[in-house]
């Protein structure tokens, strides 16, 4: 079983749509959770950290369910520029060593 | 913002040669840097943790004698792919953790370099 699992997609949505991505992680001791965005052939860039209480940044909302070991990302009012691969990222273990485990990524294509 | 550079951005080499990739933190110090590898349509896979002034720690399945890591200063880590083979062709990305005041690392913040695309013929 992969440490971080995501549906690879692709998700093809029209502009203005709301889209949700899900992710599960296997290590219950993980303490830190993130969503990164990666554009084609580029490095990943931090989109947002994910906190236990859930958090929002503009059109993006992240949720964490520790009991189910499940993380989600909701994008409202999708823009063409949101087209990218979204990576669910979890730190490995409880010691917060900084080791990040990346999911395979979910590809989003926003169409006009 | 914090900037991490990698050099070269792209390299093509013959099978059997060695390739060195540099990762530099340009405006901050980093006692810890990480090296990742990403094959097409796959996720980033952590290869090793580079520690300034000490030996790197490698993830399971990564050969330390093949992927030599040197972290000689607080702003530079190098990854050398020795005796490269076509199956080593990949996108290699580094990240750096800033050192905070007091000397601790910011465990929750990493900055990624732009990556190095290696093609071994």
PDB file of C-alpha atoms in Angstrom:
ATOM      1  CA  UNK A   1       0.000   0.000   0.000  1.00  0.00           C
ATOM      2  CA  UNK A   2       1.314   3.457  -0.900  1.00  0.00           C
ATOM      3  CA  UNK A   3       1.984   5.812   1.983  1.00  0.00           C
ATOM      4  CA  UNK A   4      -0.074   8.548   0.333  1.00  0.00           C
ATOM      5  CA  UNK A   5      -2.772   7.699  -2.176  1.00  0.00           C
ATOM      6  CA  UNK A   6      -4.588   9.967  -4.567  1.00  0.00           C
ATOM      7  CA  UNK A   7      -6.869   9.493  -7.520  1.00  0.00           C
ATOM      8  CA  UNK A   8      -4.655  10.516 -10.456  1.00  0.00           C
ATOM      9  CA  UNK A   9      -7.600  11.821 -12.484  1.00  0.00           C
ATOM     10  CA  UNK A  10      -7.586  13.697 -14.779  1.00  0.00           C
ATOM     11  CA  UNK A  11     -10.438  15.857 -13.602  1.00  0.00           C
ATOM     12  CA  UNK A  12     -11.775  17.881 -16.520  1.00  0.00           C
ATOM     13  CA  UNK A  13     -14.037  20.703 -15.381  1.00  0.00           C
ATOM     14  CA  UNK A  14     -15.433  23.900 -16.913  1.00  0.00           C
ATOM     15  CA  UNK A  15     -14.394  27.309 -15.673  1.00  0.00           C
ATOM     16  CA  UNK A  16     -16.330  28.308 -12.598  1.00  0.00           C
ATOM     17  CA  UNK A  17     -16.889  24.748 -11.415  1.00  0.00           C
ATOM     18  CA  UNK A  18     -16.203  23.484  -7.926  1.00  0.00           C
ATOM     19  CA  UNK A  19     -13.923  20.470  -7.743  1.00  0.00           C
ATOM     20  CA  UNK A  20     -12.755  18.340  -4.823  1.00  0.00           C
ATOM     21  CA  UNK A  21      -9.711  16.134  -4.475  1.00  0.00           C
ATOM     22  CA  UNK A  22      -9.199  13.474  -1.848  1.00  0.00           C
ATOM     23  CA  UNK A  23      -6.173  11.804  -0.404  1.00  0.00           C
ATOM     24  CA  UNK A  24      -5.550   9.078   2.168  1.00  0.00           C
ATOM     25  CA  UNK A  25      -2.382   8.427   4.125  1.00  0.00           C
ATOM     26  CA  UNK A  26      -1.258   5.259   5.863  1.00  0.00           C
ATOM     27  CA  UNK A  27       0.922   6.472   8.747  1.00  0.00           C
ATOM     28  CA  UNK A  28      -1.303   7.458  11.645  1.00  0.00           C
ATOM     29  CA  UNK A  29       1.693   9.118  13.346  1.00  0.00           C
ATOM     30  CA  UNK A  30       2.015  11.763  10.629  1.00  0.00           C
ATOM     31  CA  UNK A  31       1.741  15.278  11.994  1.00  0.00           C
ATOM     32  CA  UNK A  32       1.997  17.656   9.065  1.00  0.00           C
ATOM     33  CA  UNK A  33      -0.077  17.778   5.923  1.00  0.00           C
ATOM     34  CA  UNK A  34       0.126  19.896   2.818  1.00  0.00           C
ATOM     35  CA  UNK A  35      -1.222  20.421  -0.641  1.00  0.00           C
ATOM     36  CA  UNK A  36       1.330  21.311  -3.286  1.00  0.00           C
ATOM     37  CA  UNK A  37       0.749  22.320  -6.861  1.00  0.00           C
ATOM     38  CA  UNK A  38       3.001  21.157  -9.681  1.00  0.00           C
ATOM     39  CA  UNK A  39       2.879  22.517 -13.178  1.00  0.00           C
ATOM     40  CA  UNK A  40       4.150  20.435 -16.059  1.00  0.00           C
ATOM     41  CA  UNK A  41       7.913  19.840 -15.877  1.00  0.00           C
ATOM     42  CA  UNK A  42       8.326  22.253 -12.975  1.00  0.00           C
ATOM     43  CA  UNK A  43       9.058  21.917  -9.278  1.00  0.00           C
ATOM     44  CA  UNK A  44       6.191  21.587  -6.759  1.00  0.00           C
ATOM     45  CA  UNK A  45       5.037  24.752  -5.018  1.00  0.00           C
ATOM     46  CA  UNK A  46       3.284  24.865  -1.668  1.00  0.00           C
ATOM     47  CA  UNK A  47      -0.402  25.655  -2.075  1.00  0.00           C
ATOM     48  CA  UNK A  48      -1.411  25.399   1.544  1.00  0.00           C
ATOM     49  CA  UNK A  49      -0.799  23.572   4.781  1.00  0.00           C
ATOM     50  CA  UNK A  50      -3.693  21.539   6.155  1.00  0.00           C
ATOM     51  CA  UNK A  51      -4.730  22.031   9.764  1.00  0.00           C
ATOM     52  CA  UNK A  52      -6.908  19.843  11.953  1.00  0.00           C
ATOM     53  CA  UNK A  53      -9.653  22.431  12.128  1.00  0.00           C
ATOM     54  CA  UNK A  54      -9.709  22.869   8.373  1.00  0.00           C
ATOM     55  CA  UNK A  55      -8.517  26.009   6.689  1.00  0.00           C
ATOM     56  CA  UNK A  56      -9.363  28.221   3.780  1.00  0.00           C
ATOM     57  CA  UNK A  57      -7.287  30.417   1.513  1.00  0.00           C
ATOM     58  CA  UNK A  58      -9.413  32.308  -0.976  1.00  0.00           C
ATOM     59  CA  UNK A  59     -11.035  29.794  -3.308  1.00  0.00           C
ATOM     60  CA  UNK A  60      -9.183  26.869  -1.732  1.00  0.00           C
ATOM     61  CA  UNK A  61     -10.371  24.921   1.311  1.00  0.00           C
ATOM     62  CA  UNK A  62      -8.474  22.077   2.925  1.00  0.00           C
ATOM     63  CA  UNK A  63      -9.844  19.567   5.401  1.00  0.00           C
ATOM     64  CA  UNK A  64      -8.165  16.917   7.526  1.00  0.00           C
ATOM     65  CA  UNK A  65      -9.831  13.914   9.117  1.00  0.00           C
ATOM     66  CA  UNK A  66      -7.280  12.248  11.366  1.00  0.00           C
ATOM     67  CA  UNK A  67      -9.585   9.409  12.375  1.00  0.00           C
ATOM     68  CA  UNK A  68     -10.030   8.378   8.755  1.00  0.00           C
ATOM     69  CA  UNK A  69      -6.537   9.495   7.721  1.00  0.00           C
ATOM     70  CA  UNK A  70      -8.087  11.492   4.949  1.00  0.00           C
ATOM     71  CA  UNK A  71      -7.275  14.897   3.493  1.00  0.00           C
ATOM     72  CA  UNK A  72      -9.279  16.907   1.010  1.00  0.00           C
ATOM     73  CA  UNK A  73      -8.884  19.994  -1.141  1.00  0.00           C
ATOM     74  CA  UNK A  74     -11.826  21.936  -2.500  1.00  0.00           C
ATOM     75  CA  UNK A  75     -11.409  24.481  -5.261  1.00  0.00           C
ATOM     76  CA  UNK A  76     -14.288  26.848  -5.883  1.00  0.00           C
ATOM     77  CA  UNK A  77     -14.876  28.945  -8.991  1.00  0.00           C
ATOM     78  CA  UNK A  78     -12.170  27.164 -10.973  1.00  0.00           C
ATOM     79  CA  UNK A  79      -9.959  29.279 -13.199  1.00  0.00           C
ATOM     80  CA  UNK A  80      -8.052  28.218 -16.289  1.00  0.00           C
ATOM     81  CA  UNK A  81      -4.881  28.949 -14.349  1.00  0.00           C
ATOM     82  CA  UNK A  82      -5.815  26.301 -11.788  1.00  0.00           C
ATOM     83  CA  UNK A  83      -4.948  23.618 -14.355  1.00  0.00           C
ATOM     84  CA  UNK A  84      -2.078  21.687 -12.789  1.00  0.00           C
ATOM     85  CA  UNK A  85      -1.304  18.565 -10.798  1.00  0.00           C
ATOM     86  CA  UNK A  86      -2.198  18.764  -7.119  1.00  0.00           C
ATOM     87  CA  UNK A  87       0.020  16.795  -4.781  1.00  0.00           C
ATOM     88  CA  UNK A  88      -1.087  15.577  -1.374  1.00  0.00           C
ATOM     89  CA  UNK A  89       1.944  15.614   0.906  1.00  0.00           C
ATOM     90  CA  UNK A  90       2.432  14.192   4.375  1.00  0.00           C
ATOM     91  CA  UNK A  91       5.425  14.248   6.663  1.00  0.00           C
ATOM     92  CA  UNK A  92       6.777  10.831   7.463  1.00  0.00           C
ATOM     93  CA  UNK A  93       6.168   9.809  11.029  1.00  0.00           C
ATOM     94  CA  UNK A  94       5.825  11.704  14.250  1.00  0.00           C
ATOM     95  CA  UNK A  95       9.307  13.112  14.697  1.00  0.00           C
ATOM     96  CA  UNK A  96       8.815  15.900  12.179  1.00  0.00           C
ATOM     97  CA  UNK A  97      12.119  15.221  10.476  1.00  0.00           C
ATOM     98  CA  UNK A  98      11.060  17.196   7.470  1.00  0.00           C
ATOM     99  CA  UNK A  99      10.816  14.093   5.296  1.00  0.00           C
ATOM    100  CA  UNK A 100       7.894  14.604   2.989  1.00  0.00           C
ATOM    101  CA  UNK A 101       5.991  11.831   1.288  1.00  0.00           C
ATOM    102  CA  UNK A 102       4.232  12.851  -1.892  1.00  0.00           C
ATOM    103  CA  UNK A 103       1.140  11.333  -3.400  1.00  0.00           C
ATOM    104  CA  UNK A 104       1.058  10.579  -7.088  1.00  0.00           C
ATOM    105  CA  UNK A 105      -0.889  13.758  -7.717  1.00  0.00           C
ATOM    106  CA  UNK A 106      -4.299  14.547  -9.147  1.00  0.00           C
ATOM    107  CA  UNK A 107      -4.380  16.266 -12.500  1.00  0.00           C
ATOM    108  CA  UNK A 108      -6.883  19.066 -13.012  1.00  0.00           C
ATOM    109  CA  UNK A 109      -7.766  20.498 -16.398  1.00  0.00           C
ATOM    110  CA  UNK A 110     -10.030  23.532 -16.353  1.00  0.00           C
ATOM    111  CA  UNK A 111     -11.643  24.163 -19.730  1.00  0.00           C
ATOM    112  CA  UNK A 112     -13.104  27.434 -21.020  1.00  0.00           C
TER     113      UNK A 112
ATOM    114  CA  UNK B   1      10.876  34.828  -0.627  1.00  0.00           C
ATOM    115  CA  UNK B   2      13.319  31.998  -0.141  1.00  0.00           C
ATOM    116  CA  UNK B   3      14.963  30.876  -3.361  1.00  0.00           C
ATOM    117  CA  UNK B   4      16.629  27.591  -4.137  1.00  0.00           C
ATOM    118  CA  UNK B   5      18.556  27.128  -7.341  1.00  0.00           C
ATOM    119  CA  UNK B   6      19.723  23.985  -9.087  1.00  0.00           C
ATOM    120  CA  UNK B   7      22.420  23.598 -11.670  1.00  0.00           C
ATOM    121  CA  UNK B   8      22.343  22.393 -14.326  1.00  0.00           C
ATOM    122  CA  UNK B   9      18.679  22.593 -15.238  1.00  0.00           C
ATOM    123  CA  UNK B  10      19.119  19.974 -17.923  1.00  0.00           C
ATOM    124  CA  UNK B  11      21.884  17.523 -18.682  1.00  0.00           C
ATOM    125  CA  UNK B  12      22.372  14.822 -21.265  1.00  0.00           C
ATOM    126  CA  UNK B  13      25.198  12.383 -20.730  1.00  0.00           C
ATOM    127  CA  UNK B  14      26.502   9.082 -21.987  1.00  0.00           C
ATOM    128  CA  UNK B  15      25.994   5.866 -20.119  1.00  0.00           C
ATOM    129  CA  UNK B  16      28.804   5.213 -17.653  1.00  0.00           C
ATOM    130  CA  UNK B  17      29.653   8.830 -16.942  1.00  0.00           C
ATOM    131  CA  UNK B  18      29.063  10.703 -13.692  1.00  0.00           C
ATOM    132  CA  UNK B  19      26.904  13.766 -13.348  1.00  0.00           C
ATOM    133  CA  UNK B  20      26.986  16.313 -10.545  1.00  0.00           C
ATOM    134  CA  UNK B  21      23.912  18.351  -9.655  1.00  0.00           C
ATOM    135  CA  UNK B  22      24.162  21.373  -7.369  1.00  0.00           C
ATOM    136  CA  UNK B  23      21.460  22.666  -5.058  1.00  0.00           C
ATOM    137  CA  UNK B  24      21.931  26.107  -3.538  1.00  0.00           C
ATOM    138  CA  UNK B  25      19.867  28.108  -1.091  1.00  0.00           C
ATOM    139  CA  UNK B  26      20.372  31.655  -2.324  1.00  0.00           C
ATOM    140  CA  UNK B  27      19.080  33.840   0.471  1.00  0.00           C
ATOM    141  CA  UNK B  28      18.956  31.589   3.501  1.00  0.00           C
ATOM    142  CA  UNK B  29      20.981  28.921   5.244  1.00  0.00           C
ATOM    143  CA  UNK B  30      19.944  25.305   5.329  1.00  0.00           C
ATOM    144  CA  UNK B  31      21.475  22.618   7.523  1.00  0.00           C
ATOM    145  CA  UNK B  32      19.151  20.104   5.904  1.00  0.00           C
ATOM    146  CA  UNK B  33      18.389  19.602   2.257  1.00  0.00           C
ATOM    147  CA  UNK B  34      16.482  16.808   0.590  1.00  0.00           C
ATOM    148  CA  UNK B  35      16.914  15.117  -2.753  1.00  0.00           C
ATOM    149  CA  UNK B  36      13.949  13.743  -4.668  1.00  0.00           C
ATOM    150  CA  UNK B  37      13.548  11.948  -7.941  1.00  0.00           C
ATOM    151  CA  UNK B  38      10.472  12.018 -10.142  1.00  0.00           C
ATOM    152  CA  UNK B  39       9.859   9.665 -13.049  1.00  0.00           C
ATOM    153  CA  UNK B  40       7.251  10.596 -15.679  1.00  0.00           C
ATOM    154  CA  UNK B  41       3.680  10.507 -14.393  1.00  0.00           C
ATOM    155  CA  UNK B  42       4.867   9.435 -10.950  1.00  0.00           C
ATOM    156  CA  UNK B  43       5.166  11.188  -7.640  1.00  0.00           C
ATOM    157  CA  UNK B  44       8.294  12.688  -6.163  1.00  0.00           C
ATOM    158  CA  UNK B  45      10.233  10.026  -4.325  1.00  0.00           C
ATOM    159  CA  UNK B  46      12.493  11.038  -1.478  1.00  0.00           C
ATOM    160  CA  UNK B  47      15.986   9.702  -2.134  1.00  0.00           C
ATOM    161  CA  UNK B  48      18.042  11.066   0.725  1.00  0.00           C
ATOM    162  CA  UNK B  49      18.423  13.687   3.416  1.00  0.00           C
ATOM    163  CA  UNK B  50      21.526  15.814   3.116  1.00  0.00           C
ATOM    164  CA  UNK B  51      22.930  17.102   6.399  1.00  0.00           C
ATOM    165  CA  UNK B  52      25.507  19.875   6.531  1.00  0.00           C
ATOM    166  CA  UNK B  53      28.730  18.605   8.005  1.00  0.00           C
ATOM    167  CA  UNK B  54      27.658  14.984   8.316  1.00  0.00           C
ATOM    168  CA  UNK B  55      26.783  11.999   6.186  1.00  0.00           C
ATOM    169  CA  UNK B  56      23.602  11.897   4.198  1.00  0.00           C
ATOM    170  CA  UNK B  57      20.886   9.455   5.152  1.00  0.00           C
ATOM    171  CA  UNK B  58      19.401   7.448   2.342  1.00  0.00           C
ATOM    172  CA  UNK B  59      15.916   6.068   1.903  1.00  0.00           C
ATOM    173  CA  UNK B  60      15.423   2.356   1.554  1.00  0.00           C
ATOM    174  CA  UNK B  61      16.356   1.118  -1.888  1.00  0.00           C
ATOM    175  CA  UNK B  62      18.571   4.075  -2.775  1.00  0.00           C
ATOM    176  CA  UNK B  63      22.215   3.109  -3.310  1.00  0.00           C
ATOM    177  CA  UNK B  64      24.473   5.485  -1.417  1.00  0.00           C
ATOM    178  CA  UNK B  65      27.505   4.537  -3.503  1.00  0.00           C
ATOM    179  CA  UNK B  66      25.675   5.402  -6.689  1.00  0.00           C
ATOM    180  CA  UNK B  67      24.134   8.653  -5.513  1.00  0.00           C
ATOM    181  CA  UNK B  68      26.856  10.533  -3.691  1.00  0.00           C
ATOM    182  CA  UNK B  69      25.729  13.474  -1.623  1.00  0.00           C
ATOM    183  CA  UNK B  70      27.948  16.190  -0.226  1.00  0.00           C
ATOM    184  CA  UNK B  71      26.672  19.049   1.922  1.00  0.00           C
ATOM    185  CA  UNK B  72      29.801  21.026   2.560  1.00  0.00           C
ATOM    186  CA  UNK B  73      28.258  24.366   3.465  1.00  0.00           C
ATOM    187  CA  UNK B  74      25.018  25.799   4.773  1.00  0.00           C
ATOM    188  CA  UNK B  75      23.973  26.861   1.290  1.00  0.00           C
ATOM    189  CA  UNK B  76      25.142  24.058  -0.983  1.00  0.00           C
ATOM    190  CA  UNK B  77      24.399  20.376  -1.401  1.00  0.00           C
ATOM    191  CA  UNK B  78      25.539  18.316  -4.354  1.00  0.00           C
ATOM    192  CA  UNK B  79      24.225  15.042  -5.734  1.00  0.00           C
ATOM    193  CA  UNK B  80      26.527  13.037  -7.984  1.00  0.00           C
ATOM    194  CA  UNK B  81      25.009  10.267 -10.039  1.00  0.00           C
ATOM    195  CA  UNK B  82      27.914   7.907 -10.605  1.00  0.00           C
ATOM    196  CA  UNK B  83      28.183   5.556 -13.568  1.00  0.00           C
ATOM    197  CA  UNK B  84      24.857   6.762 -14.880  1.00  0.00           C
ATOM    198  CA  UNK B  85      22.639   4.399 -16.834  1.00  0.00           C
ATOM    199  CA  UNK B  86      19.538   5.087 -18.939  1.00  0.00           C
ATOM    200  CA  UNK B  87      17.297   3.986 -16.049  1.00  0.00           C
ATOM    201  CA  UNK B  88      18.709   6.880 -14.004  1.00  0.00           C
ATOM    202  CA  UNK B  89      17.107   9.312 -16.446  1.00  0.00           C
ATOM    203  CA  UNK B  90      14.703  11.302 -14.332  1.00  0.00           C
ATOM    204  CA  UNK B  91      13.803  14.696 -12.902  1.00  0.00           C
ATOM    205  CA  UNK B  92      15.924  15.352  -9.807  1.00  0.00           C
ATOM    206  CA  UNK B  93      14.636  17.985  -7.397  1.00  0.00           C
ATOM    207  CA  UNK B  94      16.151  19.288  -4.194  1.00  0.00           C
ATOM    208  CA  UNK B  95      14.542  21.127  -1.327  1.00  0.00           C
ATOM    209  CA  UNK B  96      15.996  23.097   1.545  1.00  0.00           C
ATOM    210  CA  UNK B  97      14.815  23.720   5.078  1.00  0.00           C
ATOM    211  CA  UNK B  98      15.666  27.185   6.408  1.00  0.00           C
ATOM    212  CA  UNK B  99      17.576  27.492   9.649  1.00  0.00           C
ATOM    213  CA  UNK B 100      15.625  29.632  12.075  1.00  0.00           C
ATOM    214  CA  UNK B 101      17.033  32.020  14.658  1.00  0.00           C
ATOM    215  CA  UNK B 102      18.497  29.888  17.420  1.00  0.00           C
ATOM    216  CA  UNK B 103      19.777  27.334  14.953  1.00  0.00           C
ATOM    217  CA  UNK B 104      16.740  25.103  14.679  1.00  0.00           C
ATOM    218  CA  UNK B 105      15.269  24.072  11.362  1.00  0.00           C
ATOM    219  CA  UNK B 106      11.846  25.070  10.166  1.00  0.00           C
ATOM    220  CA  UNK B 107      10.458  21.564   9.900  1.00  0.00           C
ATOM    221  CA  UNK B 108       7.266  22.627   8.269  1.00  0.00           C
ATOM    222  CA  UNK B 109       8.723  24.760   5.555  1.00  0.00           C
ATOM    223  CA  UNK B 110      10.763  23.571   2.620  1.00  0.00           C
ATOM    224  CA  UNK B 111      11.651  25.392  -0.530  1.00  0.00           C
ATOM    225  CA  UNK B 112      12.131  23.472  -3.725  1.00  0.00           C
ATOM    226  CA  UNK B 113      14.650  24.007  -6.453  1.00  0.00           C
ATOM    227  CA  UNK B 114      13.491  24.122 -10.084  1.00  0.00           C
ATOM    228  CA  UNK B 115      14.760  20.619 -10.756  1.00  0.00           C
ATOM    229  CA  UNK B 116      17.349  19.034 -13.022  1.00  0.00           C
ATOM    230  CA  UNK B 117      16.275  16.895 -15.925  1.00  0.00           C
ATOM    231  CA  UNK B 118      18.813  14.134 -16.496  1.00  0.00           C
ATOM    232  CA  UNK B 119      18.844  12.094 -19.674  1.00  0.00           C
ATOM    233  CA  UNK B 120      21.320   9.248 -19.926  1.00  0.00           C
ATOM    234  CA  UNK B 121      21.887   7.929 -23.431  1.00  0.00           C
TER     235      UNK B 121
END
